[in-house]
PDB file of C-alpha atoms and ligand atoms in Angstrom:
ATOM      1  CA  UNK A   1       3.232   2.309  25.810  1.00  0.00           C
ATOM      2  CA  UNK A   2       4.785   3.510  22.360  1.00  0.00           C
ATOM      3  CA  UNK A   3       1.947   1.626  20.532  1.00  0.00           C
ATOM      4  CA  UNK A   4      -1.786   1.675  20.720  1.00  0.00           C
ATOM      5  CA  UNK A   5      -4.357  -0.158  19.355  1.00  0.00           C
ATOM      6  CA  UNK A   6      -7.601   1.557  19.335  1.00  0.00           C
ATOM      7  CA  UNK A   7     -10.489  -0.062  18.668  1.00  0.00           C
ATOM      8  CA  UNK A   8     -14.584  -0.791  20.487  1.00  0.00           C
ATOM      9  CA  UNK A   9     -13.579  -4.463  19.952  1.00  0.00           C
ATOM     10  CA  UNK A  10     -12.157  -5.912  22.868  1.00  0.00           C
ATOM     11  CA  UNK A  11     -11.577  -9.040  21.576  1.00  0.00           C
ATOM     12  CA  UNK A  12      -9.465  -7.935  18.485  1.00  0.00           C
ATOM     13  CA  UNK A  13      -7.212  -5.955  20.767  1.00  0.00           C
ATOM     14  CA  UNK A  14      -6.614  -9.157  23.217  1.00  0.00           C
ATOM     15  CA  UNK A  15      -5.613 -10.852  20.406  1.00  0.00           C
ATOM     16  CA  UNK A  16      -3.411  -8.070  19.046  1.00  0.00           C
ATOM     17  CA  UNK A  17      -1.802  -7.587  22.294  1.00  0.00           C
ATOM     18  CA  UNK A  18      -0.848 -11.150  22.551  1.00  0.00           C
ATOM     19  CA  UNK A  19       0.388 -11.694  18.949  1.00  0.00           C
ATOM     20  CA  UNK A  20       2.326  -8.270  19.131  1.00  0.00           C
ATOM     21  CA  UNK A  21       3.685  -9.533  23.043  1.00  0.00           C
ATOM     22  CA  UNK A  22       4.995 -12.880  20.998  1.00  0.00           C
ATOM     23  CA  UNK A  23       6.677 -10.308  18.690  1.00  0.00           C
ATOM     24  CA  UNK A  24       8.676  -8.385  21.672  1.00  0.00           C
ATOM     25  CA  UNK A  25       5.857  -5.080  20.949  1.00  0.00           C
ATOM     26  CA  UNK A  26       3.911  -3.851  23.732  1.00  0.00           C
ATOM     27  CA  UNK A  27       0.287  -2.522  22.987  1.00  0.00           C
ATOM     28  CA  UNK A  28      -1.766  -0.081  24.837  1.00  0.00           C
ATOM     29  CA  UNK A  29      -5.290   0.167  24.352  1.00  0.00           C
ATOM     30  CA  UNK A  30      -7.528   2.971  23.423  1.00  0.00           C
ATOM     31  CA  UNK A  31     -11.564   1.812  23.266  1.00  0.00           C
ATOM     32  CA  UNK A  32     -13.196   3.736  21.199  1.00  0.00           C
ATOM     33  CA  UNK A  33     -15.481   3.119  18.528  1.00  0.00           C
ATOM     34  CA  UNK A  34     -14.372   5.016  15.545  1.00  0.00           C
ATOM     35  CA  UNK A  35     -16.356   6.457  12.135  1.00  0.00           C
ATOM     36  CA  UNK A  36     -15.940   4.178   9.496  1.00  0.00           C
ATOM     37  CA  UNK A  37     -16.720   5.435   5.985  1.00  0.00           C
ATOM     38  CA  UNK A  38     -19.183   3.174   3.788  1.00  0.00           C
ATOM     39  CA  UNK A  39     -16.673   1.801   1.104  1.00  0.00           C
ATOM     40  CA  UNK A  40     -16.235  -1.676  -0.771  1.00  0.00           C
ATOM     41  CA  UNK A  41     -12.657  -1.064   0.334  1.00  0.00           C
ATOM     42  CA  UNK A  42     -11.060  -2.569   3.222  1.00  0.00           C
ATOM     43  CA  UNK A  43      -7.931  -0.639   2.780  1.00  0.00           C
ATOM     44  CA  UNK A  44      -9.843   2.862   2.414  1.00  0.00           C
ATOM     45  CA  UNK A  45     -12.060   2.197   5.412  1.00  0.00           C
ATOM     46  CA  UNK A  46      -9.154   1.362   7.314  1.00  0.00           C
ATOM     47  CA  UNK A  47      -6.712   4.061   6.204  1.00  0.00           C
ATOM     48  CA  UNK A  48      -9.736   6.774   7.526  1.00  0.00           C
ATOM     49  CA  UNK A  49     -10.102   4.921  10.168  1.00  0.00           C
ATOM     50  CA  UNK A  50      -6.435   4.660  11.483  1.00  0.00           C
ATOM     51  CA  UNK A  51      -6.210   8.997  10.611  1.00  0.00           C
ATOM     52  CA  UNK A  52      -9.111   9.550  12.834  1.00  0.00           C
ATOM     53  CA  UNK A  53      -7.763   7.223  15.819  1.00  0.00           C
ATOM     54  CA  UNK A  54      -4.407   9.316  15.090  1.00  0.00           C
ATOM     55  CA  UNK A  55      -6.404  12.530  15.350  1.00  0.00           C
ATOM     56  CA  UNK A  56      -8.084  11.645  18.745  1.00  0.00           C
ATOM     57  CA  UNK A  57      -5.176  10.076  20.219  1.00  0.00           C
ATOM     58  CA  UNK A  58      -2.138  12.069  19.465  1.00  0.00           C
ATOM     59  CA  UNK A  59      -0.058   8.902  19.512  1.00  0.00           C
ATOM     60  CA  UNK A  60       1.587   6.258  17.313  1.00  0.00           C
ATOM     61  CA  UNK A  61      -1.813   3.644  17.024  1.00  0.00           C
ATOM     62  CA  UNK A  62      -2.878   1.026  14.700  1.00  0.00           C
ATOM     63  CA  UNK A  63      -6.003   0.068  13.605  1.00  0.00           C
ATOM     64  CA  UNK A  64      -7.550  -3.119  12.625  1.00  0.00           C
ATOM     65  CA  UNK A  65      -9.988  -3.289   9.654  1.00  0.00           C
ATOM     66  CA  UNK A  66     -11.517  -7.006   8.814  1.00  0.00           C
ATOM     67  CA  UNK A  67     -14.013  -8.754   7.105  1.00  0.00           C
ATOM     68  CA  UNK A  68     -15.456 -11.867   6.060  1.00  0.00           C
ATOM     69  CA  UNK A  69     -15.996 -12.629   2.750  1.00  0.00           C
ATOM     70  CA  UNK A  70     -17.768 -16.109   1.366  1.00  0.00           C
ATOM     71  CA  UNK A  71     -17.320 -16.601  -2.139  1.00  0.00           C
ATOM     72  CA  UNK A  72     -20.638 -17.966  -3.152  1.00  0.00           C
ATOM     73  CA  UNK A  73     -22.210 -14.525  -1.887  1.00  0.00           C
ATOM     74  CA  UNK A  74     -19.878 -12.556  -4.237  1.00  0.00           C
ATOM     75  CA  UNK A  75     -17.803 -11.579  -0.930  1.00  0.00           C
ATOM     76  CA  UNK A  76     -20.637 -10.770   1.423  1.00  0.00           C
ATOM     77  CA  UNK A  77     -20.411  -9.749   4.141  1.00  0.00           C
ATOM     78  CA  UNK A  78     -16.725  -8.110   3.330  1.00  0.00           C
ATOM     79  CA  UNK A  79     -16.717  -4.599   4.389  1.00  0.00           C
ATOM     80  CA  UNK A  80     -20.312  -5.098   6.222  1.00  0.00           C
ATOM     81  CA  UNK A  81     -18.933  -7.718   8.417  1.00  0.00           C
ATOM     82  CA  UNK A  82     -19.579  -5.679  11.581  1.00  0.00           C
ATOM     83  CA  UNK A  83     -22.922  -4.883  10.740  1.00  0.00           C
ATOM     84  CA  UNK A  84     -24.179  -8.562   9.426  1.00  0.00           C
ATOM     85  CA  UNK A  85     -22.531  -9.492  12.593  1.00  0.00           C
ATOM     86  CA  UNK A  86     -25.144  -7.442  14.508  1.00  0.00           C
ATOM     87  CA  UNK A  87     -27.703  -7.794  12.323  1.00  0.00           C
ATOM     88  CA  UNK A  88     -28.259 -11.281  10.982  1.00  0.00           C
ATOM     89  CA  UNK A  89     -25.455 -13.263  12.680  1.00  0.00           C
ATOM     90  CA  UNK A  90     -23.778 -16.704  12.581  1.00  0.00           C
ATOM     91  CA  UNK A  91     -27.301 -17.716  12.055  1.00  0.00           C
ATOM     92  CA  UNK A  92     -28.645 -15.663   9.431  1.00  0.00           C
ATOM     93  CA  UNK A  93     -25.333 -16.380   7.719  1.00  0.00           C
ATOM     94  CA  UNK A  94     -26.045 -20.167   7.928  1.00  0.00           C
ATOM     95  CA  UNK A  95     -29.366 -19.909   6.807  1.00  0.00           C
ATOM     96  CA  UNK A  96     -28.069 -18.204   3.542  1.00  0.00           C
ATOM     97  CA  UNK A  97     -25.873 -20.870   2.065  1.00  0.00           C
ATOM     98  CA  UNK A  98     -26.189 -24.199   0.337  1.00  0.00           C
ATOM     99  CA  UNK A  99     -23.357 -26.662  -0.837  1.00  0.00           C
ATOM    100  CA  UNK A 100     -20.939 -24.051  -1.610  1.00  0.00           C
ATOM    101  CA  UNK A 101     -19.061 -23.043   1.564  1.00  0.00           C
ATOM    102  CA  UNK A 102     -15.682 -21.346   0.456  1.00  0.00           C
ATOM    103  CA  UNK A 103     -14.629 -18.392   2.000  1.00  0.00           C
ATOM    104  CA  UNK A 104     -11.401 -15.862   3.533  1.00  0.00           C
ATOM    105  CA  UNK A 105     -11.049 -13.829   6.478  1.00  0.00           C
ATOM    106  CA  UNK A 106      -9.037 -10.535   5.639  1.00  0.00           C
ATOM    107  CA  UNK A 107      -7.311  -8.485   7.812  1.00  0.00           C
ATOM    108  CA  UNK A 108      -5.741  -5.232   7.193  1.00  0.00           C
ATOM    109  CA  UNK A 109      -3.876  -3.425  10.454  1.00  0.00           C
ATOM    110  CA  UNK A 110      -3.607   0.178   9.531  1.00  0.00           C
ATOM    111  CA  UNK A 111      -0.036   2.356  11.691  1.00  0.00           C
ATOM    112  CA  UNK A 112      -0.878   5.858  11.596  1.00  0.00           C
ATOM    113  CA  UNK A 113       1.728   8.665  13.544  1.00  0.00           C
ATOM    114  CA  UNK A 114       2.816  12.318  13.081  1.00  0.00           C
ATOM    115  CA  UNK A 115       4.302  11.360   9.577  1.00  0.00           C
ATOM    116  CA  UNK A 116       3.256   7.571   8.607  1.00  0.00           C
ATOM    117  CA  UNK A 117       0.492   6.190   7.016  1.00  0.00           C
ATOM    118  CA  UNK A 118       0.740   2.635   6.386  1.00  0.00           C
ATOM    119  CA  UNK A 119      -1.204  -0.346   5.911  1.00  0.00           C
ATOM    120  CA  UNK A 120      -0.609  -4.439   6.020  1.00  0.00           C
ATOM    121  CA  UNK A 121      -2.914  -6.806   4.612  1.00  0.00           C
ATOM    122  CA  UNK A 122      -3.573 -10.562   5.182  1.00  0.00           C
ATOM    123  CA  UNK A 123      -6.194 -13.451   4.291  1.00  0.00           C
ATOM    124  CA  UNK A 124      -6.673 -16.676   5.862  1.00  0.00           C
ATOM    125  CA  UNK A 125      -8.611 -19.271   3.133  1.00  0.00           C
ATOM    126  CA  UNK A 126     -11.473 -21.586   4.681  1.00  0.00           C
ATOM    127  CA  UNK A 127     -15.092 -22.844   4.873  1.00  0.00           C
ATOM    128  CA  UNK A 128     -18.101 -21.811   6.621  1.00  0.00           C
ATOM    129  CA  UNK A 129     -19.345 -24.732   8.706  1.00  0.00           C
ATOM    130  CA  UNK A 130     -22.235 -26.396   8.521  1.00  0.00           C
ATOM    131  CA  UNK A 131     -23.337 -25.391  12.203  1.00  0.00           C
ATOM    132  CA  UNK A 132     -21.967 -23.042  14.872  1.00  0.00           C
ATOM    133  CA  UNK A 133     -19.191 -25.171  17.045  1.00  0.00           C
ATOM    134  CA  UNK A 134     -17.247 -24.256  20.020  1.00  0.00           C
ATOM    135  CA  UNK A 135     -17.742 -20.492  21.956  1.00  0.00           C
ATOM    136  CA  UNK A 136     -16.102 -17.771  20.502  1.00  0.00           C
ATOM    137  CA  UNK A 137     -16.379 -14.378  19.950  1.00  0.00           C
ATOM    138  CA  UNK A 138     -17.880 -13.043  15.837  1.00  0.00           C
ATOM    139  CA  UNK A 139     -17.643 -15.724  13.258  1.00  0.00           C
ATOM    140  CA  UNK A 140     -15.499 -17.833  14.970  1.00  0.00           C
ATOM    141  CA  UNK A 141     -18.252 -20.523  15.577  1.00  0.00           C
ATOM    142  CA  UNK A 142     -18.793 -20.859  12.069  1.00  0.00           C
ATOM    143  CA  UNK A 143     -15.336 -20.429  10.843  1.00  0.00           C
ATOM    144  CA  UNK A 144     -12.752 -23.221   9.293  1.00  0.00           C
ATOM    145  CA  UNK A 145      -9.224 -22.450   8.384  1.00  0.00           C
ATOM    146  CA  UNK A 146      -8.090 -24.313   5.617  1.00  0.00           C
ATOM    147  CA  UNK A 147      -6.351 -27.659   6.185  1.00  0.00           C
ATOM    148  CA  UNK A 148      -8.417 -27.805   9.472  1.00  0.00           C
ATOM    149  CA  UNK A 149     -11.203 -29.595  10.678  1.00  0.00           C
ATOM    150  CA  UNK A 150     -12.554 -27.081  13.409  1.00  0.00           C
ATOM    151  CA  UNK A 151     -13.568 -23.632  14.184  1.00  0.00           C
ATOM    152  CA  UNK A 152     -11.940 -21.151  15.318  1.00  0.00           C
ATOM    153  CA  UNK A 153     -13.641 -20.893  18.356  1.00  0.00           C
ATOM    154  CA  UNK A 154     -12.677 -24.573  19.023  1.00  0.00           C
ATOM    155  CA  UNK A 155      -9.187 -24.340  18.023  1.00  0.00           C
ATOM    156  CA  UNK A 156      -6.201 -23.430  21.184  1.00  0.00           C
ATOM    157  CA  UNK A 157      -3.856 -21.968  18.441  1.00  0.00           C
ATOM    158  CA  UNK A 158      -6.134 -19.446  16.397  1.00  0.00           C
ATOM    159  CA  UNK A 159      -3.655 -16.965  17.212  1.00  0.00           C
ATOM    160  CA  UNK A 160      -0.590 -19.053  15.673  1.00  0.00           C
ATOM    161  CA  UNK A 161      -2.493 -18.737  12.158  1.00  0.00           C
ATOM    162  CA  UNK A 162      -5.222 -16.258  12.521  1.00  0.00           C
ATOM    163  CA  UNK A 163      -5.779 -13.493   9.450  1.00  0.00           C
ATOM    164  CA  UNK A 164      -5.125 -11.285  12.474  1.00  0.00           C
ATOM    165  CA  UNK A 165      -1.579 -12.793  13.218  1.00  0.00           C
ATOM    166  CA  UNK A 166      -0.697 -12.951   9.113  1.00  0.00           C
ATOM    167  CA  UNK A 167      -1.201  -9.118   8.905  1.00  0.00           C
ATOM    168  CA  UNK A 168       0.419  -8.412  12.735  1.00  0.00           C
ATOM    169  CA  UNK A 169       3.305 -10.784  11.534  1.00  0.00           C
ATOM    170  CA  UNK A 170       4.027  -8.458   8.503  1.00  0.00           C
ATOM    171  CA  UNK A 171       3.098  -4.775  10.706  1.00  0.00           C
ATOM    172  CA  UNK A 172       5.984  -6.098  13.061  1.00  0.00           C
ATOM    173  CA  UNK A 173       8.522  -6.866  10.881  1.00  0.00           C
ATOM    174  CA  UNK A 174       8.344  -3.482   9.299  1.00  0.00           C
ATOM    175  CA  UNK A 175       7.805  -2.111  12.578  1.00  0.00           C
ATOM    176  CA  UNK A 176      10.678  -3.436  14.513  1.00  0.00           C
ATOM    177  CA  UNK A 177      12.897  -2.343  11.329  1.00  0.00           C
ATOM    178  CA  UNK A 178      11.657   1.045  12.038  1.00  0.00           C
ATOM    179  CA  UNK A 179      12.678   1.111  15.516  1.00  0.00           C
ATOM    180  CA  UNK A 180      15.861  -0.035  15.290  1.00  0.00           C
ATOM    181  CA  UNK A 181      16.525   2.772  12.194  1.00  0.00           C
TER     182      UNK A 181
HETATM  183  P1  ITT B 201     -13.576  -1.643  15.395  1.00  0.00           P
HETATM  184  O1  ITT B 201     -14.073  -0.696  16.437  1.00  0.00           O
HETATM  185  O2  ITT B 201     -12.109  -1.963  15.550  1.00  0.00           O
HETATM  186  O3  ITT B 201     -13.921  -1.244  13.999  1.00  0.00           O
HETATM  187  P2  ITT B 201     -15.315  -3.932  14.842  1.00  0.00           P
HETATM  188  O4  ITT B 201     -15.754  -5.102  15.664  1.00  0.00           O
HETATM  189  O5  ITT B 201     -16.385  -3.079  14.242  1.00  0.00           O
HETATM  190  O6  ITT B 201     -14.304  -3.051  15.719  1.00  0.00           O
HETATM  191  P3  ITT B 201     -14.417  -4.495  12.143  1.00  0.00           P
HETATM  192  O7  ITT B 201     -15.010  -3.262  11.613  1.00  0.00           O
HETATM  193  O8  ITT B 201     -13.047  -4.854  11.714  1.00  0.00           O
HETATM  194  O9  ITT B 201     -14.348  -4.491  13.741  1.00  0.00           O
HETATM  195  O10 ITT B 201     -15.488  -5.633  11.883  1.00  0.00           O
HETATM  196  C1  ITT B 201     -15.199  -6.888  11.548  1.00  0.00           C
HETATM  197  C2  ITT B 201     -16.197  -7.845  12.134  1.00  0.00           C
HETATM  198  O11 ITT B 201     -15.778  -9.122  11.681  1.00  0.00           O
HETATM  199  C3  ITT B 201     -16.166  -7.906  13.670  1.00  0.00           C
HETATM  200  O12 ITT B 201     -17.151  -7.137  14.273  1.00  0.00           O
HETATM  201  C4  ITT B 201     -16.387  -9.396  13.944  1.00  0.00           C
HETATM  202  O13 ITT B 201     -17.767  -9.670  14.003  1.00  0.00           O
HETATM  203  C5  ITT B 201     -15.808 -10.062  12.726  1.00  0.00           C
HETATM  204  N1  ITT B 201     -14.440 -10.548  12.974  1.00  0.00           N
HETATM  205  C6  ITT B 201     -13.253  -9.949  12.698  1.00  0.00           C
HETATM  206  N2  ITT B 201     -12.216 -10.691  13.080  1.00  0.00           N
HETATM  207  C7  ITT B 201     -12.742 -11.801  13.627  1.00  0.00           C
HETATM  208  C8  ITT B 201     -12.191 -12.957  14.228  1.00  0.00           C
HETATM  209  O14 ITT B 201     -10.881 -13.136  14.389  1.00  0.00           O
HETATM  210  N3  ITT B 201     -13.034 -13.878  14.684  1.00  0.00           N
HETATM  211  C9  ITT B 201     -14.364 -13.736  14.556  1.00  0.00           C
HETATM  212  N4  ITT B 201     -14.972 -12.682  14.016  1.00  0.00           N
HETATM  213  C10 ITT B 201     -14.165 -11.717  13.550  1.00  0.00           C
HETATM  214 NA1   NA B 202     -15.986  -1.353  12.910  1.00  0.00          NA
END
């Protein structure tokens, strides 16, 4: 592979890999669960986080950085998304709203190699449902896309409009340019 993605999350990188595949870019996988610095900043976590991947890996890699954030919590869980996840849950989240149900799912894929650092950011506007539907993997029971009526988790095509694909879609492009350069 030229390309890895390195991650604990096996689920982000299946995703990656088949977004990136759709792209023409094939993407190794490195599994490793990497220090992530306590920061309101997506990009700043991720930026670390894609160095340190570099660091252990020794080859071109990209990291993926995301979060959840619902408006009428001021952008909770944002950069704790991994953590609420583990913690409280689709549940707990439930249990902590009322009427108002807005929120995004941000994603921000990180490249890091010998001489690059360089980050691509994406949201994907929605709702929080009112209960968890379909099986899925994170908050993708409990998460609407805009202009949709379902989850994620119930949806076939999450990966045609995903925060995940928005941010992959842009990485790509540049990186593609790159190549050919
Ligand atoms: P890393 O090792 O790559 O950091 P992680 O799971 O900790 O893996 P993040 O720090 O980016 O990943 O945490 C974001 C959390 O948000 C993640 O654990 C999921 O619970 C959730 N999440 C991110 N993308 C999601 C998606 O597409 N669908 C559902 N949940 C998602
Ligand atoms: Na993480």
């Amino acid at each position: 592979f030229d390309l890895y993605f390195v991650s604990s999350n096996s689920h982000k990188y299946k995703e990656a890999k088949s977004i990136l595949n759709s792209f023409g870019i094939k993407l190794g996988f490195f599994k490793l669960s990497l220090d992530e610095i306590q920061s309101t900043s997506l990009k700043e976590i991720a930026e670390k986080k894609a160095y340190d991947a570099f660091s252990k890996c020794k080859k071109p890699i990209i990291i993926e950085d995301d979060g959840l954030f619902i408006d009428s919590l001021n952008g909770f869980p944002g950069p704790y998304s991994s953590y609420v996840f583990k913690t409280i849950g689709n549940k707990g989240i439930l249990n902590l709203l009322t009427t108002k149900r807005k929120a995004k799912f941000v994603s921000i894929i990180t490249y890091c190699d010998k001489k690059i650092l360089k980050s691509f950011d994406a949201k994907l506007d929605g709702t929080v449902s009112k209960s968890q539907n379909g099986m899925g993997w994170g908050y993708d029971p409990i998460f609407i896309p805009k202009n949709y009526k379902k989850t994620f988790a119930e949806m076939k095509n999450k990966n045609d409009l995903s925060h995940r694909f928005k941010s992959l879609k842009k990485f790509s492009n540049w990186y593609l340019h790159k190549m050919e350069s």
